[in-house]
PDB file of C-alpha atoms in Angstrom:
ATOM      1  CA  UNK A   1      13.653  -5.305  48.000  1.00 83.00           C
ATOM      2  CA  UNK A   2      13.113  -7.299  51.192  1.00 91.00           C
ATOM      3  CA  UNK A   3      11.028 -10.482  51.042  1.00 93.00           C
ATOM      4  CA  UNK A   4       8.544  -9.117  53.586  1.00 93.00           C
ATOM      5  CA  UNK A   5       7.941  -6.062  51.399  1.00 95.00           C
ATOM      6  CA  UNK A   6       7.610  -8.246  48.283  1.00 95.00           C
ATOM      7  CA  UNK A   7       4.957 -10.463  49.893  1.00 96.00           C
ATOM      8  CA  UNK A   8       3.006  -7.503  51.304  1.00 95.00           C
ATOM      9  CA  UNK A   9       2.991  -5.695  47.946  1.00 95.00           C
ATOM     10  CA  UNK A  10       2.064  -8.832  45.983  1.00 94.00           C
ATOM     11  CA  UNK A  11      -0.823  -9.755  48.288  1.00 94.00           C
ATOM     12  CA  UNK A  12      -2.461  -6.377  47.643  1.00 94.00           C
ATOM     13  CA  UNK A  13      -1.603  -6.228  43.935  1.00 93.00           C
ATOM     14  CA  UNK A  14      -4.471  -8.417  42.555  1.00 91.00           C
ATOM     15  CA  UNK A  15      -7.048  -6.294  44.400  1.00 90.00           C
ATOM     16  CA  UNK A  16      -5.773  -3.260  42.505  1.00 91.00           C
ATOM     17  CA  UNK A  17      -6.350  -5.043  39.202  1.00 90.00           C
ATOM     18  CA  UNK A  18      -9.822  -6.523  39.638  1.00 88.00           C
ATOM     19  CA  UNK A  19     -10.651  -6.148  35.935  1.00 88.00           C
ATOM     20  CA  UNK A  20      -7.621  -8.199  34.887  1.00 88.00           C
ATOM     21  CA  UNK A  21      -8.299 -10.676  37.692  1.00 89.00           C
ATOM     22  CA  UNK A  22     -11.844 -11.125  36.356  1.00 89.00           C
ATOM     23  CA  UNK A  23     -10.602 -11.552  32.790  1.00 88.00           C
ATOM     24  CA  UNK A  24      -8.077 -14.153  33.920  1.00 88.00           C
ATOM     25  CA  UNK A  25     -10.764 -16.038  35.868  1.00 89.00           C
ATOM     26  CA  UNK A  26     -13.191 -16.054  32.930  1.00 90.00           C
ATOM     27  CA  UNK A  27     -10.505 -17.138  30.456  1.00 89.00           C
ATOM     28  CA  UNK A  28      -9.376 -19.927  32.803  1.00 88.00           C
ATOM     29  CA  UNK A  29     -12.941 -21.228  33.117  1.00 89.00           C
ATOM     30  CA  UNK A  30     -13.471 -21.130  29.357  1.00 91.00           C
ATOM     31  CA  UNK A  31     -10.135 -22.835  28.678  1.00 89.00           C
ATOM     32  CA  UNK A  32     -10.877 -25.622  31.183  1.00 88.00           C
ATOM     33  CA  UNK A  33     -14.410 -26.068  29.833  1.00 90.00           C
ATOM     34  CA  UNK A  34     -13.312 -26.321  26.187  1.00 91.00           C
ATOM     35  CA  UNK A  35     -10.428 -28.636  27.095  1.00 90.00           C
ATOM     36  CA  UNK A  36     -12.640 -30.977  29.127  1.00 90.00           C
ATOM     37  CA  UNK A  37     -15.354 -31.035  26.482  1.00 88.00           C
ATOM     38  CA  UNK A  38     -12.737 -31.533  23.774  1.00 88.00           C
ATOM     39  CA  UNK A  39     -11.167 -34.538  25.502  1.00 88.00           C
ATOM     40  CA  UNK A  40     -14.566 -36.142  26.157  1.00 88.00           C
ATOM     41  CA  UNK A  41     -15.678 -35.522  22.576  1.00 87.00           C
ATOM     42  CA  UNK A  42     -12.421 -36.974  21.234  1.00 85.00           C
ATOM     43  CA  UNK A  43     -13.019 -40.144  23.253  1.00 83.00           C
ATOM     44  CA  UNK A  44     -16.389 -40.560  21.524  1.00 77.00           C
ATOM     45  CA  UNK A  45     -14.573 -39.719  18.300  1.00 70.00           C
ATOM     46  CA  UNK A  46     -12.935 -43.154  18.400  1.00 71.00           C
ATOM     47  CA  UNK A  47     -16.102 -44.481  16.763  1.00 69.00           C
ATOM     48  CA  UNK A  48     -17.342 -41.247  15.202  1.00 75.00           C
ATOM     49  CA  UNK A  49     -15.024 -39.117  13.074  1.00 81.00           C
ATOM     50  CA  UNK A  50     -17.280 -36.054  13.416  1.00 83.00           C
ATOM     51  CA  UNK A  51     -16.912 -36.100  17.202  1.00 82.00           C
ATOM     52  CA  UNK A  52     -13.156 -36.454  16.782  1.00 83.00           C
ATOM     53  CA  UNK A  53     -12.970 -33.345  14.606  1.00 86.00           C
ATOM     54  CA  UNK A  54     -15.198 -31.359  16.972  1.00 88.00           C
ATOM     55  CA  UNK A  55     -13.117 -32.503  19.945  1.00 87.00           C
ATOM     56  CA  UNK A  56      -9.880 -31.402  18.290  1.00 89.00           C
ATOM     57  CA  UNK A  57     -11.425 -28.007  17.501  1.00 91.00           C
ATOM     58  CA  UNK A  58     -12.463 -27.600  21.161  1.00 91.00           C
ATOM     59  CA  UNK A  59      -8.935 -28.476  22.327  1.00 91.00           C
ATOM     60  CA  UNK A  60      -7.427 -25.943  19.896  1.00 91.00           C
ATOM     61  CA  UNK A  61      -9.806 -23.263  21.220  1.00 91.00           C
ATOM     62  CA  UNK A  62      -8.740 -24.156  24.781  1.00 90.00           C
ATOM     63  CA  UNK A  63      -5.082 -23.756  23.809  1.00 88.00           C
ATOM     64  CA  UNK A  64      -5.745 -20.376  22.173  1.00 88.00           C
ATOM     65  CA  UNK A  65      -7.577 -19.109  25.265  1.00 87.00           C
ATOM     66  CA  UNK A  66      -4.730 -20.455  27.415  1.00 86.00           C
ATOM     67  CA  UNK A  67      -2.262 -18.339  25.445  1.00 85.00           C
ATOM     68  CA  UNK A  68      -4.169 -15.223  26.496  1.00 83.00           C
ATOM     69  CA  UNK A  69      -3.799 -16.075  30.177  1.00 85.00           C
ATOM     70  CA  UNK A  70      -0.048 -16.552  29.684  1.00 85.00           C
ATOM     71  CA  UNK A  71       0.200 -12.920  28.573  1.00 85.00           C
ATOM     72  CA  UNK A  72      -1.433 -11.748  31.793  1.00 88.00           C
ATOM     73  CA  UNK A  73       1.093 -13.660  33.927  1.00 89.00           C
ATOM     74  CA  UNK A  74       4.004 -12.086  32.025  1.00 91.00           C
ATOM     75  CA  UNK A  75       2.433  -8.649  32.444  1.00 91.00           C
ATOM     76  CA  UNK A  76       2.304  -9.275  36.206  1.00 93.00           C
ATOM     77  CA  UNK A  77       6.035  -9.977  36.264  1.00 94.00           C
ATOM     78  CA  UNK A  78       6.712  -6.880  34.164  1.00 93.00           C
ATOM     79  CA  UNK A  79       4.614  -4.707  36.488  1.00 93.00           C
ATOM     80  CA  UNK A  80       6.739  -5.897  39.418  1.00 94.00           C
ATOM     81  CA  UNK A  81       9.988  -5.155  37.593  1.00 94.00           C
ATOM     82  CA  UNK A  82       8.780  -1.646  36.762  1.00 92.00           C
ATOM     83  CA  UNK A  83       7.048  -1.045  40.143  1.00 91.00           C
ATOM     84  CA  UNK A  84       3.727  -0.384  38.422  1.00 91.00           C
ATOM     85  CA  UNK A  85       0.619  -0.920  40.550  1.00 88.00           C
ATOM     86  CA  UNK A  86      -1.707  -1.249  37.570  1.00 86.00           C
ATOM     87  CA  UNK A  87      -1.441  -3.765  34.772  1.00 83.00           C
ATOM     88  CA  UNK A  88      -1.577  -2.502  31.177  1.00 75.00           C
ATOM     89  CA  UNK A  89      -4.893  -2.722  29.344  1.00 74.00           C
ATOM     90  CA  UNK A  90      -5.555  -6.231  28.107  1.00 71.00           C
ATOM     91  CA  UNK A  91      -5.313  -6.166  24.305  1.00 70.00           C
ATOM     92  CA  UNK A  92      -6.487  -9.492  22.919  1.00 65.00           C
ATOM     93  CA  UNK A  93      -4.723  -9.514  19.563  1.00 63.00           C
ATOM     94  CA  UNK A  94      -1.359  -8.568  21.088  1.00 65.00           C
ATOM     95  CA  UNK A  95      -1.419 -11.375  23.622  1.00 67.00           C
ATOM     96  CA  UNK A  96      -0.803 -14.390  21.400  1.00 77.00           C
ATOM     97  CA  UNK A  97       2.870 -13.676  20.692  1.00 80.00           C
ATOM     98  CA  UNK A  98       3.726 -13.348  24.375  1.00 82.00           C
ATOM     99  CA  UNK A  99       1.613 -16.394  25.181  1.00 84.00           C
ATOM    100  CA  UNK A 100       3.421 -18.497  22.597  1.00 88.00           C
ATOM    101  CA  UNK A 101       6.793 -17.281  23.929  1.00 90.00           C
ATOM    102  CA  UNK A 102       5.830 -18.331  27.461  1.00 89.00           C
ATOM    103  CA  UNK A 103       4.740 -21.779  26.228  1.00 89.00           C
ATOM    104  CA  UNK A 104       8.065 -22.178  24.389  1.00 92.00           C
ATOM    105  CA  UNK A 105       9.924 -21.240  27.592  1.00 94.00           C
ATOM    106  CA  UNK A 106       7.912 -23.784  29.582  1.00 91.00           C
ATOM    107  CA  UNK A 107       8.595 -26.540  27.043  1.00 92.00           C
ATOM    108  CA  UNK A 108      12.289 -25.666  26.776  1.00 93.00           C
ATOM    109  CA  UNK A 109      12.885 -25.640  30.523  1.00 93.00           C
ATOM    110  CA  UNK A 110      11.073 -28.985  30.783  1.00 93.00           C
ATOM    111  CA  UNK A 111      12.751 -30.787  27.886  1.00 93.00           C
ATOM    112  CA  UNK A 112      16.324 -29.839  28.872  1.00 91.00           C
ATOM    113  CA  UNK A 113      16.135 -31.345  32.394  1.00 93.00           C
ATOM    114  CA  UNK A 114      14.155 -34.292  30.993  1.00 94.00           C
ATOM    115  CA  UNK A 115      17.005 -35.090  28.585  1.00 95.00           C
ATOM    116  CA  UNK A 116      19.510 -34.794  31.451  1.00 94.00           C
ATOM    117  CA  UNK A 117      17.449 -37.193  33.574  1.00 94.00           C
ATOM    118  CA  UNK A 118      17.204 -39.662  30.675  1.00 94.00           C
ATOM    119  CA  UNK A 119      20.996 -39.474  30.336  1.00 95.00           C
ATOM    120  CA  UNK A 120      21.363 -40.178  34.062  1.00 94.00           C
ATOM    121  CA  UNK A 121      18.981 -43.132  33.698  1.00 93.00           C
ATOM    122  CA  UNK A 122      21.178 -44.522  30.914  1.00 93.00           C
ATOM    123  CA  UNK A 123      24.342 -44.058  32.956  1.00 92.00           C
ATOM    124  CA  UNK A 124      22.811 -45.735  36.029  1.00 91.00           C
ATOM    125  CA  UNK A 125      21.456 -48.522  33.804  1.00 89.00           C
ATOM    126  CA  UNK A 126      17.775 -48.058  34.682  1.00 88.00           C
ATOM    127  CA  UNK A 127      16.587 -49.364  31.316  1.00 87.00           C
ATOM    128  CA  UNK A 128      18.954 -52.319  31.481  1.00 87.00           C
ATOM    129  CA  UNK A 129      17.715 -53.080  34.991  1.00 84.00           C
ATOM    130  CA  UNK A 130      14.096 -53.034  33.831  1.00 85.00           C
ATOM    131  CA  UNK A 131      14.869 -55.418  30.986  1.00 86.00           C
ATOM    132  CA  UNK A 132      16.793 -57.744  33.323  1.00 80.00           C
ATOM    133  CA  UNK A 133      13.899 -57.815  35.802  1.00 77.00           C
ATOM    134  CA  UNK A 134      11.322 -58.474  33.077  1.00 80.00           C
ATOM    135  CA  UNK A 135      13.446 -61.248  31.570  1.00 77.00           C
ATOM    136  CA  UNK A 136      13.900 -62.838  35.007  1.00 71.00           C
ATOM    137  CA  UNK A 137      10.158 -62.793  35.679  1.00 72.00           C
ATOM    138  CA  UNK A 138       9.284 -64.156  32.234  1.00 71.00           C
ATOM    139  CA  UNK A 139      11.896 -66.883  32.583  1.00 70.00           C
ATOM    140  CA  UNK A 140      10.911 -68.073  36.037  1.00 63.00           C
ATOM    141  CA  UNK A 141       7.175 -67.293  36.219  1.00 58.00           C
ATOM    142  CA  UNK A 142       5.963 -70.343  34.211  1.00 58.00           C
ATOM    143  CA  UNK A 143       7.699 -72.690  36.673  1.00 58.00           C
ATOM    144  CA  UNK A 144       7.008 -70.642  39.815  1.00 52.00           C
ATOM    145  CA  UNK A 145       4.019 -72.779  40.829  1.00 50.00           C
ATOM    146  CA  UNK A 146       5.912 -76.026  40.317  1.00 51.00           C
ATOM    147  CA  UNK A 147       9.291 -75.059  41.710  1.00 53.00           C
ATOM    148  CA  UNK A 148      10.155 -73.549  45.066  1.00 53.00           C
ATOM    149  CA  UNK A 149       8.443 -70.139  45.294  1.00 53.00           C
ATOM    150  CA  UNK A 150      11.251 -68.978  47.584  1.00 53.00           C
ATOM    151  CA  UNK A 151      13.786 -69.432  44.809  1.00 56.00           C
ATOM    152  CA  UNK A 152      11.569 -67.406  42.484  1.00 53.00           C
ATOM    153  CA  UNK A 153      11.301 -64.598  45.031  1.00 64.00           C
ATOM    154  CA  UNK A 154      15.061 -64.595  45.595  1.00 66.00           C
ATOM    155  CA  UNK A 155      15.738 -64.429  41.862  1.00 64.00           C
ATOM    156  CA  UNK A 156      13.307 -61.531  41.394  1.00 67.00           C
ATOM    157  CA  UNK A 157      14.788 -59.731  44.424  1.00 71.00           C
ATOM    158  CA  UNK A 158      18.330 -60.089  43.074  1.00 74.00           C
ATOM    159  CA  UNK A 159      17.208 -58.648  39.741  1.00 71.00           C
ATOM    160  CA  UNK A 160      15.105 -55.872  41.322  1.00 79.00           C
ATOM    161  CA  UNK A 161      17.722 -54.635  43.818  1.00 83.00           C
ATOM    162  CA  UNK A 162      20.085 -53.069  41.230  1.00 84.00           C
ATOM    163  CA  UNK A 163      17.051 -51.539  39.493  1.00 85.00           C
ATOM    164  CA  UNK A 164      15.819 -50.074  42.783  1.00 89.00           C
ATOM    165  CA  UNK A 165      19.216 -48.496  43.444  1.00 90.00           C
ATOM    166  CA  UNK A 166      19.395 -47.091  39.909  1.00 90.00           C
ATOM    167  CA  UNK A 167      15.862 -45.691  40.142  1.00 91.00           C
ATOM    168  CA  UNK A 168      16.560 -44.139  43.535  1.00 92.00           C
ATOM    169  CA  UNK A 169      19.649 -42.353  42.219  1.00 94.00           C
ATOM    170  CA  UNK A 170      17.900 -41.247  39.016  1.00 94.00           C
ATOM    171  CA  UNK A 171      14.723 -40.014  40.724  1.00 94.00           C
ATOM    172  CA  UNK A 172      16.654 -38.176  43.455  1.00 95.00           C
ATOM    173  CA  UNK A 173      18.920 -36.403  40.971  1.00 95.00           C
ATOM    174  CA  UNK A 174      15.949 -35.846  38.662  1.00 94.00           C
ATOM    175  CA  UNK A 175      13.951 -34.037  41.338  1.00 95.00           C
ATOM    176  CA  UNK A 176      16.926 -31.795  42.106  1.00 94.00           C
ATOM    177  CA  UNK A 177      17.515 -31.041  38.422  1.00 95.00           C
ATOM    178  CA  UNK A 178      13.848 -30.234  37.737  1.00 94.00           C
ATOM    179  CA  UNK A 179      13.774 -27.993  40.819  1.00 93.00           C
ATOM    180  CA  UNK A 180      16.861 -26.114  39.611  1.00 93.00           C
ATOM    181  CA  UNK A 181      15.374 -25.668  36.149  1.00 94.00           C
ATOM    182  CA  UNK A 182      12.096 -24.458  37.651  1.00 94.00           C
ATOM    183  CA  UNK A 183      14.120 -21.575  39.115  1.00 95.00           C
ATOM    184  CA  UNK A 184      15.756 -21.091  35.717  1.00 96.00           C
ATOM    185  CA  UNK A 185      12.260 -20.887  34.215  1.00 94.00           C
ATOM    186  CA  UNK A 186      11.261 -18.185  36.699  1.00 95.00           C
ATOM    187  CA  UNK A 187      14.305 -16.173  35.635  1.00 96.00           C
ATOM    188  CA  UNK A 188      13.553 -16.863  31.963  1.00 95.00           C
ATOM    189  CA  UNK A 189      10.005 -15.536  32.274  1.00 94.00           C
ATOM    190  CA  UNK A 190      11.333 -12.492  34.129  1.00 95.00           C
ATOM    191  CA  UNK A 191      13.883 -11.920  31.354  1.00 95.00           C
ATOM    192  CA  UNK A 192      11.066 -12.184  28.785  1.00 94.00           C
ATOM    193  CA  UNK A 193       8.954  -9.686  30.741  1.00 92.00           C
ATOM    194  CA  UNK A 194      11.910  -7.313  31.078  1.00 93.00           C
ATOM    195  CA  UNK A 195      13.273  -7.456  27.527  1.00 91.00           C
ATOM    196  CA  UNK A 196      10.504  -8.973  25.415  1.00 88.00           C
ATOM    197  CA  UNK A 197      13.164 -11.194  23.843  1.00 91.00           C
ATOM    198  CA  UNK A 198      12.566 -14.943  23.619  1.00 91.00           C
ATOM    199  CA  UNK A 199      16.230 -15.493  22.766  1.00 93.00           C
ATOM    200  CA  UNK A 200      17.269 -13.795  26.002  1.00 93.00           C
ATOM    201  CA  UNK A 201      14.761 -15.874  27.951  1.00 93.00           C
ATOM    202  CA  UNK A 202      16.137 -19.143  26.548  1.00 93.00           C
ATOM    203  CA  UNK A 203      19.682 -18.275  27.600  1.00 93.00           C
ATOM    204  CA  UNK A 204      20.199 -20.815  30.403  1.00 91.00           C
ATOM    205  CA  UNK A 205      23.597 -19.382  31.381  1.00 93.00           C
ATOM    206  CA  UNK A 206      22.079 -15.913  31.599  1.00 94.00           C
ATOM    207  CA  UNK A 207      19.252 -17.241  33.771  1.00 93.00           C
ATOM    208  CA  UNK A 208      21.779 -18.927  36.055  1.00 93.00           C
ATOM    209  CA  UNK A 209      23.742 -15.684  36.277  1.00 94.00           C
ATOM    210  CA  UNK A 210      20.564 -13.818  37.277  1.00 95.00           C
ATOM    211  CA  UNK A 211      19.915 -16.333  40.062  1.00 95.00           C
ATOM    212  CA  UNK A 212      23.421 -15.767  41.365  1.00 94.00           C
ATOM    213  CA  UNK A 213      22.953 -11.995  41.305  1.00 94.00           C
ATOM    214  CA  UNK A 214      19.616 -12.178  43.129  1.00 95.00           C
ATOM    215  CA  UNK A 215      20.834 -14.777  45.581  1.00 93.00           C
ATOM    216  CA  UNK A 216      19.959 -18.459  45.598  1.00 94.00           C
ATOM    217  CA  UNK A 217      18.785 -18.365  49.215  1.00 95.00           C
ATOM    218  CA  UNK A 218      16.497 -15.381  48.595  1.00 95.00           C
ATOM    219  CA  UNK A 219      14.922 -17.014  45.524  1.00 95.00           C
ATOM    220  CA  UNK A 220      14.394 -20.330  47.310  1.00 95.00           C
ATOM    221  CA  UNK A 221      13.005 -18.644  50.429  1.00 96.00           C
ATOM    222  CA  UNK A 222      10.554 -16.534  48.418  1.00 96.00           C
ATOM    223  CA  UNK A 223       9.416 -19.602  46.462  1.00 95.00           C
ATOM    224  CA  UNK A 224       8.828 -21.550  49.677  1.00 95.00           C
ATOM    225  CA  UNK A 225       6.799 -18.684  51.167  1.00 96.00           C
ATOM    226  CA  UNK A 226       4.698 -18.452  47.995  1.00 95.00           C
ATOM    227  CA  UNK A 227       3.918 -22.176  48.149  1.00 94.00           C
ATOM    228  CA  UNK A 228       3.079 -21.932  51.868  1.00 95.00           C
ATOM    229  CA  UNK A 229       0.670 -19.039  51.249  1.00 94.00           C
ATOM    230  CA  UNK A 230      -0.934 -20.952  48.367  1.00 91.00           C
ATOM    231  CA  UNK A 231      -1.275 -24.012  50.613  1.00 92.00           C
ATOM    232  CA  UNK A 232      -2.890 -21.909  53.365  1.00 91.00           C
ATOM    233  CA  UNK A 233      -5.407 -20.520  50.891  1.00 88.00           C
ATOM    234  CA  UNK A 234      -6.107 -24.081  49.726  1.00 84.00           C
ATOM    235  CA  UNK A 235      -6.661 -25.393  53.248  1.00 85.00           C
ATOM    236  CA  UNK A 236      -8.951 -22.492  54.170  1.00 83.00           C
ATOM    237  CA  UNK A 237     -10.960 -22.964  50.973  1.00 79.00           C
ATOM    238  CA  UNK A 238     -11.276 -26.704  51.625  1.00 79.00           C
ATOM    239  CA  UNK A 239     -12.502 -26.122  55.179  1.00 78.00           C
ATOM    240  CA  UNK A 240     -15.039 -23.545  54.028  1.00 74.00           C
ATOM    241  CA  UNK A 241     -16.286 -25.788  51.228  1.00 70.00           C
ATOM    242  CA  UNK A 242     -16.802 -28.657  53.670  1.00 66.00           C
ATOM    243  CA  UNK A 243     -19.291 -26.488  55.577  1.00 67.00           C
ATOM    244  CA  UNK A 244     -20.806 -24.475  52.740  1.00 66.00           C
ATOM    245  CA  UNK A 245     -20.602 -26.171  49.352  1.00 60.00           C
ATOM    246  CA  UNK A 246     -21.438 -23.057  47.348  1.00 61.00           C
ATOM    247  CA  UNK A 247     -18.198 -21.474  48.620  1.00 61.00           C
ATOM    248  CA  UNK A 248     -16.341 -23.815  46.235  1.00 64.00           C
ATOM    249  CA  UNK A 249     -17.062 -21.091  43.685  1.00 69.00           C
ATOM    250  CA  UNK A 250     -14.382 -19.056  45.458  1.00 72.00           C
ATOM    251  CA  UNK A 251     -11.785 -21.248  43.745  1.00 73.00           C
ATOM    252  CA  UNK A 252     -12.721 -19.477  40.509  1.00 79.00           C
ATOM    253  CA  UNK A 253     -11.255 -16.295  42.004  1.00 82.00           C
ATOM    254  CA  UNK A 254      -8.635 -17.734  44.372  1.00 87.00           C
ATOM    255  CA  UNK A 255      -6.617 -19.541  41.693  1.00 87.00           C
ATOM    256  CA  UNK A 256      -6.228 -16.462  39.412  1.00 89.00           C
ATOM    257  CA  UNK A 257      -5.482 -14.372  42.522  1.00 92.00           C
ATOM    258  CA  UNK A 258      -2.624 -16.708  43.478  1.00 93.00           C
ATOM    259  CA  UNK A 259      -1.236 -16.594  39.926  1.00 92.00           C
ATOM    260  CA  UNK A 260      -1.171 -12.788  39.917  1.00 93.00           C
ATOM    261  CA  UNK A 261       0.284 -12.810  43.429  1.00 95.00           C
ATOM    262  CA  UNK A 262       3.122 -15.248  42.652  1.00 95.00           C
ATOM    263  CA  UNK A 263       4.069 -13.598  39.370  1.00 95.00           C
ATOM    264  CA  UNK A 264       4.104 -10.186  41.016  1.00 95.00           C
ATOM    265  CA  UNK A 265       6.439 -11.611  43.684  1.00 96.00           C
ATOM    266  CA  UNK A 266       8.919 -12.826  41.091  1.00 96.00           C
ATOM    267  CA  UNK A 267       8.736  -9.529  39.197  1.00 95.00           C
ATOM    268  CA  UNK A 268       9.520  -7.544  42.327  1.00 95.00           C
ATOM    269  CA  UNK A 269      12.350  -9.954  43.121  1.00 96.00           C
ATOM    270  CA  UNK A 270      13.840  -9.563  39.636  1.00 96.00           C
ATOM    271  CA  UNK A 271      13.674  -5.771  39.933  1.00 94.00           C
ATOM    272  CA  UNK A 272      16.661  -6.010  42.317  1.00 91.00           C
ATOM    273  CA  UNK A 273      19.010  -6.699  39.400  1.00 92.00           C
ATOM    274  CA  UNK A 274      17.451  -4.485  36.722  1.00 84.00           C
TER     275      UNK A 274
END
């Protein structure tokens, strides 16, 4: 399916599923409200154990509601794979398993690149560089006011330069690795939507193979277009809100719309290899 056709289909898709769009919006509001209230209540719980318990309960409720929204996003991908214009009926009690699977996928495809980046940081001696810089500062700082401040600056610079180089290498490679794994995650969620199997979704090699079959350039180009469209919506909403404050309520609908739109795009893209 051509990218132009994918975008056109996905832009219309949420308007054909207004009931699900409304459910997603309401669940998102409730999840954010419970999470915010839970965090605030937990802060007061530092001095009051009852508030701490209530805050934790609110956060748990927010997580449970969040699991329901995860099911909707997977259903959007599945609808794209199967070329269905309507999403299946939202069944509350069947949504938790899919929601948990999506959370596991998200955690997995975050931890793996994180461990790789930590390994790179060890190889490039980031942690050693930090310790060397701290030791240099602690050693010279007490005498910095008495001795030549230029010598202190030179010593700190000499210690900071290797750390700067190490951090630059680590951060640059880290950004690339996290970007690659974000594409792996897209494929993993598509594999979950297509097969319903968490094991299949966590198969990194399989996800990489799917990217190759779809085409790296096509996946990257579609992702860029999705982000550009989301940015355009954001700019328009910001401009409107600057003139009419009550239009900020549109964000309640715009955000869920963009989620359904993006997930539909990736589902239609994945349909090329199914």
